[in-house]
Amino acid sequence: MISTFLSYRMFTADYTKAVQRTLANAQVAREQTYYRENIGKVTSVDDFLKDQRLYAYAMKAYGLEDMTYAKAFMRKVLESDVTDQNSFVRKLTDQKYLQFARAFNFKSDGTVQTGTTIVQDKSDLADVVGLYSEQRLRKGLAVATEVDYYQARMATITSADQFVSDARLFKFALTAYGIDASIASETAIKQVLSGDFSSVATSTNLAKYQKLAAAFSFQSDGSVASGGQAQTGPQMLQTIYLNYDANGAARSASAAAFNTGIYEGLISGLTSVDDFVNNDVLREYAVIAAGIDPLTVSKQMVRDMLTSDLDDPDSYANTKPAYAKLAAMFNFNIDGSLDSGVLAQTAQQREDTVTRYYANYESEKLATEQGNTDDYKTLIGLVSNVDDLLKDTRAYKYILAAFGVDANSVTKATIRKVLTSDPNSSSSYANLTRDSRFKAMAAAFNFGADGKPQGQLVAQYSSALSKTTALYEATLGEYDFQKKAGQVEIDYYKSVVGSVETVDELLADQRAVTFLKKAYGFEKEKSPLFLKMLREALVSDASDAASFVNKSGNEKFREIASAFNFASDGSVKRATLGSVQDPGALVETQDLFLRQTMELNAGEQNEGVRLALYFQRKAPSLTSGYSILADKALFAFVTTALSLPDAVANMDTDMLAALLEKRINFDDFKDPAKLEKFIARFTALYDMQNQQSTTSIPSLLLGQTGIVDIGQDLLTSVQSLYMRF
């Protein structure tokens, strides 16, 4: 007869093949498929308990097969709050019930938890705010590019025909004067530039056309006078200045540099205050430098400030400190003139003005933008669907500005299709547009095709997080200081795993990795290759037979891999909403079902093999003698391995637990080599005790009489000890 240890090794030497042999059984495969295909249809505890195949499958998976009949009891287990220390399931000594409850997402009323939806994840919100903050810079750079082209090209223009034929020049100039170039007639604009307004005489935009004509120097036949230019220097500068403003880039760094160049070039040539106030660029530049909002003062007000006598406390400039500051920046007399040989500004005054302008030019815009950002952050938290977002004018404009989309160039219907696109689908609307702005916009929001927000990006579902922290807690010592220190680490880990966006972020945090290694029994892994293997495991697809965790020798990573929600590229995936089981819990349940089935099959041939396999699975989580006493199969295994007599079952519970803890170093069970050695000892002693009959050790897991029977008094006593641990 094959020894117990050899039979045991036939299962564990290549666990992957052992699982495949188990799955080769048609009945097992059918149950596995039925569960996977139907568990997602469950919407309540009632649904679950009514489907006997699903219910029995899950009960067997978690080692609760003998309690399948107790549906009322199991309902209370499933409806318990696993995070509440005083809930029904947390008061049960047998941890299998808690493990079972954690595997499902039932609420206290028996319905399935819907999960948390979110319109934008924190990182996406930060990205949109960042894009909005950069909009002036982007607009300014875009206009600056067009300015360079405009200046260079206009120097070569010799006729109105040539001008209107250049689409970039045409759009640049018309935009500057508030005319929509996309609908403007080239013929009509040519006539306007030549001084003929007959074609636009009845237009509501006549004043704009007149300003456009005044900005050029074409003759009545559309030509440029001999030796002249299509635009004089001042005309060109005014056009560029207005274009920056029309494109929302008047307070951009590019516009600031342009305005400074104009200011420094013209300020020394002024002869009177009227020259100054009638030049929009110079006037606004100085007003901003003085800390005054240009929209709050008129030309006349600025003139009155600059011609005030600062020594007169009742003068206009002295009515406000900012007005006095502006007046002090110039050297105009009270009649608006300049003394002979005196410039409007000294070199120092000019330098100070430029410095103040750069300090102030964007302050107003920054304050406005910050207000818009604050409003957006509030509004986005109130949105329940994509239509809510589109209806809010402030939020809608904010989004378009952030992604550089002109509100006049798109409809809300188009933006709705963008926002409800799947950024990962090549056939989605946003991706089919081939517009990078729309692709980025779709990726920044979390709306489904129905316009409703989807689940959050989560590295770990709450059920998996609860399990991970429970595994870590089980490794802590019994003293308060150890538990307090452990809680600090748990809190830290939760904060990290709740914020990471990639698997690499998680693995870069040494403290979090140490936490995981301890929780999942990898503390002794010191090889530099371990992190590489762990990364491969965490991005593996457990349902793919060819994935890393399903390859022979990598079985030890399967449990930790199923606890996370990373995609194959290492990014965090979105949570699936309204599912009775999270993806990782489903993998765990199916894995446990196969393991239980394999152990049962092994027990049919040799009960010792079944006990060995069961102990191998449970041993790493054992922390005290009481955890052994609470499980008949573990108790039978340990008493055999330690050669304890049957009479120990009648000992006082505390004394027996103390005896086991004296004889066993539980840390050894986390070391695969030491665990295997302990199992080998059991199998040798088991074979010695059963050499006459391989069936004399009955199945303790099936409730048959065993070599060491744990008395009912002992079991009752163990149950009563729950509150002590």
XYZ file of N, CA and C in Angstrom, residues 140-221:
246
model
N -2.610 81.065 -24.709
C -1.595 82.067 -25.006
C -0.563 81.560 -25.988
N -0.117 80.310 -25.792
C 0.878 79.730 -26.699
C 0.300 79.547 -28.096
N -0.987 79.140 -28.137
C -1.636 78.950 -29.432
C -1.743 80.276 -30.182
N -2.149 81.325 -29.468
C -2.262 82.641 -30.105
C -0.884 83.147 -30.516
N 0.126 82.909 -29.651
C 1.485 83.365 -29.961
C 1.981 82.763 -31.272
N 1.632 81.507 -31.509
C 2.020 80.852 -32.765
C 1.380 81.565 -33.952
N 0.102 81.897 -33.789
C -0.604 82.606 -34.859
C -0.089 84.031 -35.018
N 0.318 84.659 -33.918
C 0.874 86.010 -33.980
C 2.147 86.020 -34.827
N 3.005 85.040 -34.588
C 4.254 84.955 -35.363
C 3.942 84.844 -36.856
N 2.984 84.003 -37.177
C 2.613 83.823 -38.584
C 2.021 85.123 -39.130
N 1.140 85.728 -38.350
C 0.440 86.942 -38.792
C 1.430 88.068 -39.102
N 2.362 88.280 -38.191
C 3.326 89.364 -38.378
C 4.204 89.123 -39.606
N 4.656 87.889 -39.754
C 5.536 87.578 -40.882
C 4.788 87.647 -42.215
N 3.599 87.131 -42.247
C 2.834 87.063 -43.501
C 2.291 88.433 -43.906
N 1.830 89.215 -42.922
C 1.259 90.523 -43.254
C 2.283 91.436 -43.924
N 3.537 91.221 -43.662
C 4.588 92.046 -44.271
C 4.670 91.812 -45.770
N 4.072 90.731 -46.257
C 4.142 90.393 -47.687
C 2.833 90.671 -48.429
N 1.791 91.063 -47.687
C 0.477 91.273 -48.296
C 0.448 92.596 -49.068
N -0.023 92.511 -50.327
C -0.060 93.709 -51.179
C -1.464 94.049 -51.662
N -2.451 93.205 -51.309
C -3.820 93.496 -51.742
C -4.822 92.824 -50.819
N -6.059 93.340 -50.867
C -7.129 92.742 -50.070
C -7.443 91.340 -50.556
N -7.315 91.108 -51.874
C -7.537 89.764 -52.426
C -6.568 88.764 -51.806
N -5.337 89.151 -51.751
C -4.304 88.278 -51.187
C -4.581 88.013 -49.711
N -5.053 89.037 -49.014
C -5.333 88.894 -47.581
C -6.473 87.902 -47.337
N -7.601 88.075 -48.019
C -8.763 87.214 -47.750
C -8.534 85.785 -48.231
N -7.557 85.604 -49.113
C -7.256 84.255 -49.616
C -6.460 83.436 -48.607
N -5.859 84.103 -47.645
C -5.077 83.395 -46.620
C -5.985 83.127 -45.420
N -6.389 81.868 -45.254
C -7.367 81.512 -44.220
C -6.898 81.877 -42.821
N -5.598 81.735 -42.543
C -5.096 82.015 -41.200
C -5.131 83.520 -40.903
N -4.732 84.320 -41.884
C -4.795 85.773 -41.698
C -6.242 86.226 -41.545
N -7.089 85.680 -42.416
C -8.507 86.025 -42.426
C -9.139 85.755 -41.057
N -8.913 84.555 -40.533
C -9.493 84.183 -39.234
C -8.902 85.019 -38.110
N -7.595 85.256 -38.143
C -6.923 85.999 -37.078
C -7.507 87.406 -36.950
N -7.611 88.093 -38.064
C -8.073 89.478 -38.036
C -9.551 89.579 -37.675
N -10.376 88.716 -38.272
C -11.809 88.789 -37.996
C -12.108 88.430 -36.547
N -11.381 87.453 -36.015
C -11.573 87.073 -34.610
C -11.237 88.243 -33.697
N -10.192 88.965 -34.025
C -9.767 90.110 -33.206
C -10.869 91.155 -33.091
N -11.654 91.303 -34.141
C -12.689 92.342 -34.126
C -14.091 91.777 -33.925
N -14.158 90.542 -33.397
C -15.434 89.974 -32.988
C -16.313 89.485 -34.111
N -15.727 89.142 -35.259
C -16.491 88.654 -36.406
C -16.203 87.172 -36.596
N -17.245 86.372 -36.794
C -17.099 84.926 -36.964
C -16.565 84.636 -38.367
N -15.320 84.220 -38.440
C -14.678 83.977 -39.736
C -15.270 82.786 -40.473
N -15.880 81.862 -39.714
C -16.406 80.649 -40.354
C -17.626 80.921 -41.222
N -18.304 82.040 -40.985
C -19.510 82.339 -41.773
C -19.377 83.645 -42.563
N -18.274 84.309 -42.394
C -18.073 85.589 -43.081
C -17.791 85.364 -44.564
N -18.289 86.274 -45.385
C -18.080 86.202 -46.832
C -16.761 86.872 -47.199
N -15.912 86.144 -47.941
C -14.632 86.719 -48.353
C -14.855 87.941 -49.241
N -15.888 87.850 -50.088
C -16.185 88.969 -50.986
C -16.595 90.205 -50.191
N -17.472 89.972 -49.203
C -17.937 91.091 -48.387
C -16.794 91.702 -47.588
N -15.916 90.866 -47.048
C -14.786 91.372 -46.258
C -13.827 92.146 -47.146
N -13.634 91.687 -48.384
C -12.761 92.409 -49.320
C -13.318 93.805 -49.578
N -14.654 93.875 -49.734
C -15.282 95.173 -49.962
C -15.113 96.082 -48.740
N -15.314 95.511 -47.545
C -15.178 96.282 -46.309
C -13.763 96.834 -46.184
N -12.776 95.998 -46.439
C -11.380 96.426 -46.312
C -11.022 97.508 -47.340
N -11.814 97.573 -48.413
C -11.582 98.587 -49.442
C -12.427 99.834 -49.200
N -13.164 99.853 -48.084
C -13.957 101.019 -47.715
C -15.391 100.986 -48.194
N -15.846 99.864 -48.782
C -17.214 99.745 -49.282
C -18.039 98.934 -48.279
N -19.000 99.565 -47.596
C -19.794 98.885 -46.570
C -21.202 98.539 -47.047
N -21.448 98.652 -48.328
C -22.799 98.430 -48.842
C -23.314 97.021 -48.560
N -22.452 96.047 -48.620
C -22.899 94.659 -48.416
C -23.187 94.342 -46.958
N -22.740 95.198 -46.039
C -22.959 94.941 -44.609
C -23.680 96.098 -43.936
N -24.218 96.970 -44.741
C -24.829 98.193 -44.206
C -25.963 97.916 -43.240
N -26.700 96.818 -43.468
C -27.844 96.498 -42.600
C -27.495 95.491 -41.507
N -26.257 95.112 -41.457
C -25.839 94.107 -40.469
C -25.787 94.701 -39.064
N -26.154 93.900 -38.097
C -26.065 94.328 -36.696
C -24.612 94.446 -36.261
N -23.708 93.898 -37.065
C -22.279 93.945 -36.744
C -21.561 95.038 -37.528
N -22.304 96.026 -38.029
C -21.693 97.070 -38.856
C -20.532 97.753 -38.130
N -20.719 98.045 -36.865
C -19.656 98.718 -36.103
C -18.380 97.873 -36.078
N -18.542 96.560 -36.000
C -17.368 95.670 -35.989
C -16.664 95.710 -37.343
N -17.453 95.744 -38.418
C -16.861 95.803 -39.748
C -16.109 97.122 -39.943
N -16.653 98.181 -39.385
C -15.993 99.487 -39.492
C -14.657 99.489 -38.746
N -14.628 98.860 -37.581
C -13.372 98.765 -36.824
C -12.362 97.900 -37.568
N -12.860 96.844 -38.214
C -11.971 95.982 -39.000
C -11.344 96.781 -40.137
N -12.155 97.554 -40.833
C -11.641 98.347 -41.953
C -10.612 99.358 -41.475
N -10.867 99.943 -40.301
C -9.947 100.948 -39.767
C -8.615 100.356 -39.345
N -8.586 99.049 -39.204
C -7.351 98.383 -38.765
C -6.423 98.065 -39.928
N -6.844 98.399 -41.151
C -6.023 98.129 -42.335
C -5.854 99.400 -43.169
N -4.939 99.360 -44.110
C -4.613 100.542 -44.923
C -4.752 100.273 -46.418
N -5.738 99.437 -46.768
C -5.973 99.161 -48.180
C -6.650 100.366 -48.836
N -6.341 100.576 -50.109
C -6.974 101.651 -50.856
C -8.331 101.188 -51.385
N -9.081 102.071 -52.002
C -10.438 101.741 -52.447
C -10.485 100.627 -53.477
N -9.380 100.408 -54.185
C -9.343 99.303 -55.159
C -8.794 98.016 -54.545
